């Protein structure tokens, strides 16, 4: 008898084009995961509105995010790709779980503190409670595994706590999810401030590379990348800029640091930066072409998202019905 594949859930917010860091840290691995797991991929537009969005932009970016994920290899025949707001059960479960989550647990969440500091004009209740919605996203599909980076470990721990607490009170209901640590190599840092993670919210546009940046823009950003005065291509703790570029080059070429150091021995940073830019733009070129093709085919894209929402809802609605029964909601 064939062993049942484990279920894995991943989500990404549609707040602008994905960065090189998003691609390396998450999206690049999603295609490969489809072979070994039952994958559910979510465009987390409900999470996006914890920071005020322009409605027309959010709608457009949600469609663009779906097209880009498909261009990166997500196969709607093998995986479920859907938009979070298309499955109302997420919000329904989130309310029940909010009533099972201690206030104190939410006050300890790092990202609430960080985002509150970044957006002091819009510290809303959703920003405080969105880790519960994130727990609902995971638990509603009884996901076995959730790919997590360092930033998300605390959210996964909350989801585990919520599941264990609910199971303890109401009986076995939720799968307690485990983290899946993808083999992604080093975290991709800002090209301008290599001590900071690459982010599209960076005020300096030269700090990040977007997956849809054209070839000239990619080359220009890498040419402007911060290095140091040493002039030697080698990885070291006191060479964060060069080490970050080596990490990027390693991801796209498969060469380790020793091989990269040997390849660029005696060659200047200018040559090295150009080489990094070339491998990145060559990797993104076919993805960009496929993205444009998919985005232009509105009927196909809408069909994928409609089908994905239907398949996701079939699982999510069963979970909510079970939870409603457990907590004592009258069902007719």
Tab-separated table of C-alpha atoms in Angstrom:
chain	number	residue	atom	x	y	z
A	1	UNK	CA	0.000	0.000	0.000
A	2	UNK	CA	1.401	3.375	-1.010
A	3	UNK	CA	2.252	5.622	1.913
A	4	UNK	CA	0.022	8.691	2.147
A	5	UNK	CA	1.910	11.864	1.276
A	6	UNK	CA	2.134	14.458	4.011
A	7	UNK	CA	0.258	17.712	3.487
A	8	UNK	CA	2.264	20.941	3.346
A	9	UNK	CA	0.864	24.485	3.436
A	10	UNK	CA	2.633	27.639	2.283
A	11	UNK	CA	1.364	31.171	1.842
A	12	UNK	CA	2.686	34.426	0.467
A	13	UNK	CA	1.235	37.930	0.565
A	14	UNK	CA	0.381	39.690	-2.719
A	15	UNK	CA	1.869	43.021	-1.698
A	16	UNK	CA	3.942	43.744	-4.789
A	17	UNK	CA	6.269	41.611	-6.873
A	18	UNK	CA	8.245	38.923	-5.049
A	19	UNK	CA	11.887	39.704	-4.406
A	20	UNK	CA	14.955	37.634	-5.118
A	21	UNK	CA	14.873	36.851	-1.394
A	22	UNK	CA	11.276	35.540	-1.624
A	23	UNK	CA	12.270	33.414	-4.591
A	24	UNK	CA	15.336	31.862	-2.972
A	25	UNK	CA	13.805	31.479	0.492
A	26	UNK	CA	10.397	30.133	-0.511
A	27	UNK	CA	8.996	30.166	-4.037
A	28	UNK	CA	11.943	28.397	-5.697
A	29	UNK	CA	11.341	25.376	-3.476
A	30	UNK	CA	7.585	25.159	-3.956
A	31	UNK	CA	7.853	23.472	-7.353
A	32	UNK	CA	10.145	20.748	-5.994
A	33	UNK	CA	7.886	20.076	-3.004
A	34	UNK	CA	5.034	19.022	-5.304
A	35	UNK	CA	6.731	15.696	-6.029
A	36	UNK	CA	6.943	14.590	-2.407
A	37	UNK	CA	3.996	16.268	-0.666
A	38	UNK	CA	0.344	17.157	-1.096
A	39	UNK	CA	0.844	20.911	-1.450
A	40	UNK	CA	-1.595	23.705	-0.702
A	41	UNK	CA	-0.387	27.146	-1.781
A	42	UNK	CA	-2.234	30.230	-0.607
A	43	UNK	CA	-2.111	33.855	-1.718
A	44	UNK	CA	-2.608	35.506	1.668
A	45	UNK	CA	-4.591	38.610	0.720
A	46	UNK	CA	-6.459	38.685	4.053
A	47	UNK	CA	-3.143	39.051	5.865
A	48	UNK	CA	-2.157	41.853	3.491
A	49	UNK	CA	-4.787	44.267	4.821
A	50	UNK	CA	-3.220	44.479	8.294
A	51	UNK	CA	-1.419	47.330	6.527
A	52	UNK	CA	-3.800	49.586	4.582
A	53	UNK	CA	-3.783	48.737	0.878
A	54	UNK	CA	-5.082	50.528	-2.209
A	55	UNK	CA	-8.006	48.250	-3.203
A	56	UNK	CA	-7.385	48.319	-6.961
A	57	UNK	CA	-3.689	47.577	-6.401
A	58	UNK	CA	-4.451	44.674	-4.068
A	59	UNK	CA	-6.799	43.091	-6.614
A	60	UNK	CA	-4.236	43.485	-9.391
A	61	UNK	CA	-1.343	42.234	-7.259
A	62	UNK	CA	-3.339	39.180	-6.165
A	63	UNK	CA	-3.835	38.162	-9.784
A	64	UNK	CA	-0.168	38.911	-10.557
A	65	UNK	CA	0.991	36.826	-7.589
A	66	UNK	CA	-1.023	33.856	-8.848
A	67	UNK	CA	0.427	34.222	-12.349
A	68	UNK	CA	3.968	34.452	-10.986
A	69	UNK	CA	3.556	31.341	-8.822
A	70	UNK	CA	2.270	29.410	-11.816
A	71	UNK	CA	5.214	30.701	-13.869
A	72	UNK	CA	7.567	29.421	-11.158
A	73	UNK	CA	6.243	25.898	-11.604
A	74	UNK	CA	3.215	25.522	-9.350
A	75	UNK	CA	1.067	22.914	-11.124
A	76	UNK	CA	-2.669	23.319	-10.417
A	77	UNK	CA	-3.209	19.660	-11.331
A	78	UNK	CA	-0.794	18.509	-8.627
A	79	UNK	CA	-1.290	21.232	-6.021
A	80	UNK	CA	-4.038	23.489	-4.699
A	81	UNK	CA	-3.414	27.156	-5.507
A	82	UNK	CA	-6.015	29.569	-4.160
A	83	UNK	CA	-6.681	33.060	-2.842
A	84	UNK	CA	-7.281	33.182	0.920
A	85	UNK	CA	-10.363	35.434	0.787
A	86	UNK	CA	-12.030	33.004	-1.660
A	87	UNK	CA	-12.378	30.512	1.226
A	88	UNK	CA	-14.487	32.179	3.963
A	89	UNK	CA	-13.857	29.271	6.332
A	90	UNK	CA	-10.478	30.814	7.212
A	91	UNK	CA	-12.173	33.784	8.878
A	92	UNK	CA	-14.773	31.527	10.517
A	93	UNK	CA	-12.158	29.301	12.121
A	94	UNK	CA	-10.022	32.279	13.088
A	95	UNK	CA	-12.841	33.620	15.293
A	96	UNK	CA	-13.232	30.330	17.157
A	97	UNK	CA	-9.477	30.037	17.658
A	98	UNK	CA	-9.286	33.674	18.832
A	99	UNK	CA	-11.576	32.631	21.669
A	100	UNK	CA	-9.083	29.918	22.602
A	101	UNK	CA	-5.933	32.067	22.428
A	102	UNK	CA	-4.701	33.876	25.561
A	103	UNK	CA	-4.182	37.623	25.129
A	104	UNK	CA	-0.709	37.316	26.659
A	105	UNK	CA	0.482	34.959	23.926
A	106	UNK	CA	-0.306	37.550	21.257
A	107	UNK	CA	1.423	40.363	23.140
A	108	UNK	CA	4.688	38.416	22.854
A	109	UNK	CA	4.659	38.184	19.061
A	110	UNK	CA	7.732	39.925	17.625
A	111	UNK	CA	6.160	40.956	14.330
A	112	UNK	CA	3.360	42.894	16.045
A	113	UNK	CA	5.968	44.998	17.800
A	114	UNK	CA	8.014	45.478	14.630
A	115	UNK	CA	5.068	46.345	12.365
A	116	UNK	CA	3.577	48.661	14.989
A	117	UNK	CA	6.861	50.547	15.043
A	118	UNK	CA	6.919	50.742	11.223
A	119	UNK	CA	3.271	51.825	10.912
A	120	UNK	CA	2.473	53.827	14.073
A	121	UNK	CA	-0.399	55.543	12.255
A	122	UNK	CA	-2.231	52.227	11.712
A	123	UNK	CA	-1.875	49.920	14.731
A	124	UNK	CA	-5.085	47.974	14.192
A	125	UNK	CA	-6.624	44.958	15.921
A	126	UNK	CA	-5.979	42.789	12.852
A	127	UNK	CA	-2.261	43.442	13.188
A	128	UNK	CA	-2.514	42.109	16.753
A	129	UNK	CA	-4.642	39.032	16.007
A	130	UNK	CA	-3.338	37.997	12.584
A	131	UNK	CA	-1.176	35.203	14.105
A	132	UNK	CA	-4.494	33.526	15.022
A	133	UNK	CA	-5.625	33.800	11.401
A	134	UNK	CA	-2.280	32.301	10.433
A	135	UNK	CA	-2.930	29.426	12.840
A	136	UNK	CA	-6.368	28.980	11.250
A	137	UNK	CA	-4.769	28.917	7.780
A	138	UNK	CA	-2.607	25.991	8.859
A	139	UNK	CA	-4.989	24.045	11.085
A	140	UNK	CA	-7.989	24.277	8.758
A	141	UNK	CA	-6.169	22.006	6.286
A	142	UNK	CA	-4.690	19.728	8.952
A	143	UNK	CA	-1.298	20.513	7.481
A	144	UNK	CA	1.462	18.198	8.642
A	145	UNK	CA	4.240	20.584	7.683
A	146	UNK	CA	4.706	24.319	7.240
A	147	UNK	CA	7.861	25.703	5.588
A	148	UNK	CA	9.229	28.279	8.007
A	149	UNK	CA	12.095	30.699	8.057
A	150	UNK	CA	13.494	32.272	11.193
A	151	UNK	CA	10.870	35.040	10.985
A	152	UNK	CA	7.948	32.609	11.104
A	153	UNK	CA	9.024	30.155	13.804
A	154	UNK	CA	7.125	32.043	16.497
A	155	UNK	CA	3.910	31.930	14.437
A	156	UNK	CA	4.231	28.188	13.919
A	157	UNK	CA	4.769	27.720	17.644
A	158	UNK	CA	1.570	29.664	18.309
A	159	UNK	CA	-0.333	27.465	15.829
A	160	UNK	CA	0.986	24.365	17.619
A	161	UNK	CA	-0.036	25.784	21.007
A	162	UNK	CA	-3.514	26.650	19.730
A	163	UNK	CA	-3.985	23.157	18.264
A	164	UNK	CA	-2.775	21.391	21.401
A	165	UNK	CA	-4.923	23.581	23.648
A	166	UNK	CA	-8.048	23.042	21.533
A	167	UNK	CA	-7.419	19.286	21.322
A	168	UNK	CA	-6.949	19.187	25.089
A	169	UNK	CA	-10.309	20.849	25.755
A	170	UNK	CA	-12.487	19.424	22.963
A	171	UNK	CA	-10.780	16.155	22.035
A	172	UNK	CA	-8.698	15.227	19.026
A	173	UNK	CA	-9.535	17.804	16.341
A	174	UNK	CA	-6.431	19.278	14.714
A	175	UNK	CA	-3.169	17.862	13.408
A	176	UNK	CA	-0.344	19.544	15.335
A	177	UNK	CA	1.887	20.885	12.544
A	178	UNK	CA	5.648	20.620	12.372
A	179	UNK	CA	8.033	23.060	10.753
A	180	UNK	CA	9.687	22.203	7.478
A	181	UNK	CA	13.086	23.809	7.099
A	182	UNK	CA	13.827	24.010	3.371
A	183	UNK	CA	17.380	23.575	2.182
A	184	UNK	CA	17.691	27.093	0.806
A	185	UNK	CA	21.175	28.110	1.791
A	186	UNK	CA	21.742	31.462	3.440
A	187	UNK	CA	19.113	34.140	3.833
A	188	UNK	CA	19.343	36.750	1.084
A	189	UNK	CA	20.305	40.147	2.448
A	190	UNK	CA	19.909	43.702	1.170
A	191	UNK	CA	22.331	44.680	-1.590
A	192	UNK	CA	22.784	48.080	0.087
A	193	UNK	CA	22.677	47.119	3.774
A	194	UNK	CA	23.863	43.501	3.857
A	195	UNK	CA	23.296	43.240	7.600
A	196	UNK	CA	19.527	43.483	6.887
A	197	UNK	CA	17.265	40.979	5.154
A	198	UNK	CA	16.294	41.861	1.574
A	199	UNK	CA	12.824	43.442	1.606
A	200	UNK	CA	10.619	45.118	-1.008
A	201	UNK	CA	9.573	47.613	1.694
A	202	UNK	CA	13.148	48.947	1.747
A	203	UNK	CA	13.118	52.669	0.975
A	204	UNK	CA	16.256	52.206	-1.148
A	205	UNK	CA	15.179	50.441	-4.370
A	206	UNK	CA	18.786	49.398	-4.987
A	207	UNK	CA	18.621	47.206	-1.888
A	208	UNK	CA	16.342	44.587	-3.449
A	209	UNK	CA	15.922	42.796	-6.760
A	210	UNK	CA	12.383	42.018	-7.887
A	211	UNK	CA	11.584	38.889	-9.874
A	212	UNK	CA	10.043	41.058	-12.598
A	213	UNK	CA	12.883	43.582	-12.816
A	214	UNK	CA	14.124	43.821	-16.404
A	215	UNK	CA	17.637	42.669	-17.297
A	216	UNK	CA	19.153	46.173	-17.292
A	217	UNK	CA	17.675	46.946	-13.865
A	218	UNK	CA	19.007	43.695	-12.398
A	219	UNK	CA	22.500	44.413	-13.720
A	220	UNK	CA	22.400	47.997	-12.474
A	221	UNK	CA	21.334	46.974	-8.953
A	222	UNK	CA	24.076	44.377	-8.666
A	223	UNK	CA	26.685	46.801	-9.991
A	224	UNK	CA	25.696	49.155	-7.147
A	225	UNK	CA	25.781	46.417	-4.493
A	226	UNK	CA	27.796	47.290	-1.388
A	227	UNK	CA	31.024	45.298	-0.972
A	228	UNK	CA	34.175	46.493	0.859
A	229	UNK	CA	37.669	47.810	0.206
A	230	UNK	CA	39.377	44.407	0.431
A	231	UNK	CA	38.950	43.598	-3.269
A	232	UNK	CA	39.009	39.829	-2.647
A	233	UNK	CA	36.058	37.520	-3.350
A	234	UNK	CA	35.832	35.390	-0.212
A	235	UNK	CA	33.225	34.649	2.429
A	236	UNK	CA	33.840	36.015	5.905
A	237	UNK	CA	31.887	37.449	8.827
A	238	UNK	CA	33.490	40.840	8.326
A	239	UNK	CA	32.578	40.831	4.592
A	240	UNK	CA	28.752	40.744	4.675
A	241	UNK	CA	28.248	42.349	1.258
A	242	UNK	CA	30.593	40.016	-0.608
A	243	UNK	CA	29.347	36.986	1.334
A	244	UNK	CA	25.753	37.855	0.401
A	245	UNK	CA	26.679	38.072	-3.283
A	246	UNK	CA	28.506	34.740	-3.015
A	247	UNK	CA	25.422	33.213	-1.417
A	248	UNK	CA	23.256	34.401	-4.318
A	249	UNK	CA	25.769	33.145	-6.885
A	250	UNK	CA	25.927	29.796	-5.088
A	251	UNK	CA	22.127	29.372	-5.220
A	252	UNK	CA	21.986	29.853	-8.989
A	253	UNK	CA	25.152	27.987	-9.977
A	254	UNK	CA	25.292	25.216	-7.367
A	255	UNK	CA	28.928	26.086	-6.602
A	256	UNK	CA	30.103	26.217	-3.007
A	257	UNK	CA	32.051	29.119	-1.529
A	258	UNK	CA	35.421	27.441	-2.078
A	259	UNK	CA	34.694	26.974	-5.785
A	260	UNK	CA	33.490	30.576	-6.102
A	261	UNK	CA	36.605	31.916	-4.366
A	262	UNK	CA	38.744	29.889	-6.767
A	263	UNK	CA	36.764	31.033	-9.829
A	264	UNK	CA	37.202	34.718	-8.977
A	265	UNK	CA	40.709	34.619	-7.529
A	266	UNK	CA	42.595	37.666	-8.758
A	267	UNK	CA	39.500	39.153	-10.394
A	268	UNK	CA	37.877	42.359	-9.158
A	269	UNK	CA	34.490	42.974	-7.581
A	270	UNK	CA	33.201	44.548	-10.791
A	271	UNK	CA	33.611	41.283	-12.678
A	272	UNK	CA	32.109	39.303	-9.803
A	273	UNK	CA	29.041	41.552	-9.465
A	274	UNK	CA	28.395	41.295	-13.197
A	275	UNK	CA	28.634	37.488	-13.029
A	276	UNK	CA	26.088	37.396	-10.186
A	277	UNK	CA	23.758	39.701	-12.121
A	278	UNK	CA	24.033	37.490	-15.214
A	279	UNK	CA	23.029	34.247	-13.438
A	280	UNK	CA	20.089	35.965	-11.748
A	281	UNK	CA	18.719	37.594	-14.901
A	282	UNK	CA	19.201	34.370	-16.882
A	283	UNK	CA	17.217	32.453	-14.244
A	284	UNK	CA	14.413	35.021	-14.174
A	285	UNK	CA	14.093	35.511	-17.958
A	286	UNK	CA	12.039	32.344	-18.703
A	287	UNK	CA	9.916	32.884	-15.579
A	288	UNK	CA	9.142	36.450	-16.683
A	289	UNK	CA	8.151	35.281	-20.169
A	290	UNK	CA	5.831	32.596	-18.783
A	291	UNK	CA	4.373	35.067	-16.272
A	292	UNK	CA	3.431	37.485	-19.060
A	293	UNK	CA	1.796	34.669	-21.039
A	294	UNK	CA	-0.270	33.460	-18.059
A	295	UNK	CA	-1.296	36.947	-16.926
A	296	UNK	CA	-2.593	37.709	-20.424
A	297	UNK	CA	-4.837	34.614	-20.335
A	298	UNK	CA	-7.492	35.870	-17.903
A	299	UNK	CA	-9.854	32.944	-18.473
A	300	UNK	CA	-7.143	30.400	-17.637
A	301	UNK	CA	-5.984	32.261	-14.529
A	302	UNK	CA	-9.536	32.739	-13.232
A	303	UNK	CA	-10.209	29.065	-13.876
A	304	UNK	CA	-7.174	28.003	-11.864
A	305	UNK	CA	-8.159	30.211	-8.922
A	306	UNK	CA	-11.814	29.145	-9.034
A	307	UNK	CA	-10.836	25.484	-9.088
A	308	UNK	CA	-8.254	26.000	-6.356
A	309	UNK	CA	-10.779	27.763	-4.116
A	310	UNK	CA	-13.289	24.943	-4.625
A	311	UNK	CA	-10.744	22.273	-3.693
A	312	UNK	CA	-9.465	24.248	-0.698
A	313	UNK	CA	-13.010	24.932	0.545
A	314	UNK	CA	-13.885	21.240	0.366
A	315	UNK	CA	-11.222	20.558	2.999
A	316	UNK	CA	-11.653	23.761	5.015
A	317	UNK	CA	-15.447	23.530	5.303
A	318	UNK	CA	-15.222	20.007	6.710
A	319	UNK	CA	-12.831	21.223	9.390
A	320	UNK	CA	-15.051	24.168	10.355
A	321	UNK	CA	-18.141	21.934	10.557
A	322	UNK	CA	-16.247	19.616	12.897
A	323	UNK	CA	-15.007	22.538	15.025
A	324	UNK	CA	-18.472	24.136	15.218
A	325	UNK	CA	-19.883	20.847	16.469
A	326	UNK	CA	-17.095	20.493	19.054
A	327	UNK	CA	-17.623	23.971	20.544
A	328	UNK	CA	-21.392	23.567	20.725
A	329	UNK	CA	-22.703	25.685	17.848
A	330	UNK	CA	-26.215	24.657	16.835
A	331	UNK	CA	-26.192	23.162	13.358
A	332	UNK	CA	-29.402	22.809	11.326
